[in-house]
Amino acid sequence: MSCCKVHKTFKGGILKRKKPVRALVDINFDVRSGECFGLIGPNGSGKSTLIRVLSTLLYPDQGQAHVCGFDVVRKPYRVRELISRVSVDAAFFKKLSAWENLRYSARLYGVPLRIARQRALDVLAELGFPARRFNDSMEDLSRGMQQKVAVARALINRPQVLLLDEPTTGLDPRSKREVETYIERLRKETELTIFLTTHDMYEADHLCDRVAIIDKGRIVALDTPKMLKQILARKRGSDHVSLEDVFLELTHKEWVEDVEEDETDKKD
Ligand SMILES: Nc1ncnc2c1ncn2[C@@H]1O[C@H](COP(=O)(O)OP(=O)(O)OP(=O)(O)O)[C@@H](O)[C@H]1O
Ligand SMILES: [Mg+2]
């Protein structure tokens, strides 16, 4: 999976009432097959936009993105066959049960129902989802349970690439740990390529082979968590540097620039 010089700007609408937003600026990276690649960055820095480009839901304005060798703009259907995405707030048919939602996905992907059911039950058991809630309607399940169903749904078609957009945001510590442990297992025991966005520095540090830091649409650092920490540790002459320190160091300048922009506005 790769991005080469990808740009995406959201225009200010037809009437141009809003300022355009440069959500992605010159994004370049390669994700190796089987790698767990993390993307961290402040709110509004472009993480979900990048995931939407990779999952063919948004076209880039410039540049190319490839998933499993297929161009996301030219071959969106091939890409969709090979990927699954779990978004921060997954969409379901709320009145239908967990299994009915899963069955719907299985039908879409042509997975035989018996196999789909067993796959889903296996994943959900590992995630600590109570089997007795399998036939409850989605609206009766807690957010954590819904998120676990979303993960099971994403794996029902045995994708080659799993795009996880903040999969553990809003989960209680136990559910969060269960999802993290499961991602860790997928990373170690399968060939699945994982692209993970998170606000949790523990996750980025412990689950990801490499991490990119994005700030205002630009990738400002990309390396293994160990190297990212080492570089800052050397700069500071200290041994005690966390990934959170790296994040704060590379993304903390926003308010200074905002003030400068405000002052320029006043002069105008
Ligand atoms: N459909 C859209 N129309 C206009 N602007 C958008 C749209 N989607 C995203 N944006 C803007 O693009 C920028 C990047 O948004 P994005 O959702 O990718 O950020 P994010 O890094 O995922 O943030 P968060 O951590 O809060 O999830 C933001 O300024 C956002 O307001
Ligand atoms: Mg987001």
Short mmCIF file of N, CA and C in Angstrom, two decimals, residues 91-93 96-113 115-124 129 133-136 138 141 145-157:
data_model
loop_
_atom_site.label_atom_id
_atom_site.label_comp_id
_atom_site.label_asym_id
_atom_site.label_seq_id
_atom_site.Cartn_x
_atom_site.Cartn_y
_atom_site.Cartn_z
N ALA A 91 -21.11 2.37 11.19
CA ALA A 91 -22.53 2.45 10.84
C ALA A 91 -23.11 1.03 10.74
N PHE A 92 -24.30 0.89 11.33
CA PHE A 92 -25.00 -0.40 11.28
C PHE A 92 -26.47 -0.16 10.97
N PHE A 93 -27.16 -1.23 10.62
CA PHE A 93 -28.62 -1.18 10.64
C PHE A 93 -29.00 -1.38 12.11
N LEU A 96 -31.50 -4.01 13.32
CA LEU A 96 -31.16 -5.42 13.08
C LEU A 96 -30.16 -5.90 14.14
N SER A 97 -30.11 -7.20 14.32
CA SER A 97 -29.21 -7.77 15.33
C SER A 97 -27.77 -7.77 14.82
N ALA A 98 -26.87 -8.08 15.76
CA ALA A 98 -25.45 -8.16 15.39
C ALA A 98 -25.29 -9.18 14.26
N TRP A 99 -25.87 -10.37 14.46
CA TRP A 99 -25.72 -11.41 13.44
C TRP A 99 -26.36 -11.00 12.11
N GLU A 100 -27.53 -10.33 12.15
CA GLU A 100 -28.17 -9.91 10.90
C GLU A 100 -27.29 -8.91 10.15
N ASN A 101 -26.63 -8.01 10.89
CA ASN A 101 -25.71 -7.07 10.25
C ASN A 101 -24.52 -7.81 9.64
N LEU A 102 -24.00 -8.78 10.39
CA LEU A 102 -22.85 -9.55 9.90
C LEU A 102 -23.24 -10.38 8.67
N ARG A 103 -24.45 -10.92 8.73
CA ARG A 103 -24.95 -11.75 7.63
C ARG A 103 -25.08 -10.91 6.36
N TYR A 104 -25.53 -9.67 6.54
CA TYR A 104 -25.66 -8.74 5.41
C TYR A 104 -24.30 -8.56 4.72
N SER A 105 -23.26 -8.32 5.55
CA SER A 105 -21.91 -8.14 4.99
C SER A 105 -21.43 -9.41 4.30
N ALA A 106 -21.70 -10.55 4.95
CA ALA A 106 -21.27 -11.83 4.37
C ALA A 106 -21.88 -12.01 2.98
N ARG A 107 -23.17 -11.67 2.86
CA ARG A 107 -23.85 -11.79 1.55
C ARG A 107 -23.20 -10.87 0.53
N LEU A 108 -22.91 -9.63 0.96
CA LEU A 108 -22.29 -8.66 0.04
C LEU A 108 -20.97 -9.20 -0.51
N TYR A 109 -20.22 -9.86 0.35
CA TYR A 109 -18.89 -10.33 -0.06
C TYR A 109 -18.92 -11.76 -0.60
N GLY A 110 -20.10 -12.37 -0.61
CA GLY A 110 -20.21 -13.73 -1.13
C GLY A 110 -19.59 -14.78 -0.23
N VAL A 111 -19.59 -14.53 1.09
CA VAL A 111 -19.04 -15.52 2.02
C VAL A 111 -20.19 -16.43 2.46
N PRO A 112 -20.04 -17.76 2.31
CA PRO A 112 -21.13 -18.66 2.74
C PRO A 112 -21.51 -18.40 4.21
N LEU A 113 -22.82 -18.41 4.49
CA LEU A 113 -23.28 -17.97 5.81
C LEU A 113 -22.74 -18.81 6.96
N ILE A 115 -19.89 -20.34 7.15
CA ILE A 115 -18.49 -19.95 7.39
C ILE A 115 -18.45 -18.58 8.06
N ALA A 116 -19.28 -17.66 7.54
CA ALA A 116 -19.30 -16.29 8.09
C ALA A 116 -19.68 -16.31 9.56
N ARG A 117 -20.67 -17.14 9.90
CA ARG A 117 -21.14 -17.20 11.29
C ARG A 117 -20.02 -17.70 12.21
N GLN A 118 -19.34 -18.74 11.77
CA GLN A 118 -18.27 -19.29 12.60
C GLN A 118 -17.12 -18.30 12.74
N ARG A 119 -16.76 -17.64 11.62
CA ARG A 119 -15.69 -16.64 11.67
C ARG A 119 -16.05 -15.53 12.66
N ALA A 120 -17.29 -15.05 12.55
CA ALA A 120 -17.72 -13.94 13.41
C ALA A 120 -17.71 -14.36 14.87
N LEU A 121 -18.23 -15.57 15.14
CA LEU A 121 -18.27 -16.04 16.53
C LEU A 121 -16.86 -16.20 17.09
N ASP A 122 -15.94 -16.68 16.27
CA ASP A 122 -14.55 -16.85 16.72
C ASP A 122 -13.93 -15.49 17.08
N VAL A 123 -14.10 -14.52 16.17
CA VAL A 123 -13.51 -13.19 16.42
C VAL A 123 -14.15 -12.57 17.67
N LEU A 124 -15.47 -12.66 17.74
CA LEU A 124 -16.18 -12.03 18.87
C LEU A 124 -15.79 -12.69 20.20
N PHE A 129 -16.69 -10.51 23.44
CA PHE A 129 -18.09 -10.14 23.20
C PHE A 129 -18.98 -11.27 23.72
N ARG A 133 -25.38 -12.12 23.37
CA ARG A 133 -25.89 -10.86 22.80
C ARG A 133 -25.86 -10.85 21.27
N PHE A 134 -25.47 -11.99 20.69
CA PHE A 134 -25.27 -12.09 19.24
C PHE A 134 -26.54 -11.77 18.45
N ASN A 135 -27.70 -12.09 19.06
CA ASN A 135 -28.95 -11.86 18.35
C ASN A 135 -29.70 -10.63 18.84
N ASP A 136 -29.06 -9.84 19.70
CA ASP A 136 -29.67 -8.59 20.16
C ASP A 136 -29.54 -7.53 19.07
N MET A 138 -28.66 -4.07 17.33
CA MET A 138 -27.47 -3.24 17.53
C MET A 138 -27.74 -2.08 18.48
N LEU A 141 -27.03 -2.73 22.06
CA LEU A 141 -25.66 -3.07 22.48
C LEU A 141 -24.91 -1.80 22.88
N MET A 145 -19.49 -2.95 22.63
CA MET A 145 -19.94 -4.18 21.95
C MET A 145 -20.12 -3.92 20.45
N GLN A 146 -20.68 -2.76 20.12
CA GLN A 146 -20.87 -2.42 18.70
C GLN A 146 -19.53 -2.36 17.97
N GLN A 147 -18.53 -1.82 18.66
CA GLN A 147 -17.22 -1.69 18.02
C GLN A 147 -16.63 -3.08 17.77
N LYS A 148 -16.88 -4.01 18.70
CA LYS A 148 -16.39 -5.37 18.51
C LYS A 148 -17.09 -6.05 17.33
N VAL A 149 -18.38 -5.77 17.18
CA VAL A 149 -19.10 -6.31 16.02
C VAL A 149 -18.51 -5.70 14.73
N ALA A 150 -18.13 -4.43 14.82
CA ALA A 150 -17.53 -3.77 13.64
C ALA A 150 -16.22 -4.45 13.25
N VAL A 151 -15.43 -4.84 14.25
CA VAL A 151 -14.17 -5.53 13.96
C VAL A 151 -14.47 -6.90 13.34
N ALA A 152 -15.44 -7.61 13.92
CA ALA A 152 -15.80 -8.94 13.38
C ALA A 152 -16.29 -8.79 11.94
N ARG A 153 -17.08 -7.75 11.70
CA ARG A 153 -17.61 -7.52 10.35
C ARG A 153 -16.47 -7.26 9.35
N ALA A 154 -15.47 -6.50 9.82
CA ALA A 154 -14.35 -6.16 8.93
C ALA A 154 -13.54 -7.39 8.54
N LEU A 155 -13.62 -8.44 9.36
CA LEU A 155 -12.79 -9.62 9.08
C LEU A 155 -13.55 -10.73 8.38
N ILE A 156 -14.84 -10.50 8.17
CA ILE A 156 -15.69 -11.58 7.65
C ILE A 156 -15.29 -11.98 6.23
N ASN A 157 -14.74 -11.02 5.46
CA ASN A 157 -14.35 -11.31 4.08
C ASN A 157 -12.87 -11.63 3.95
#
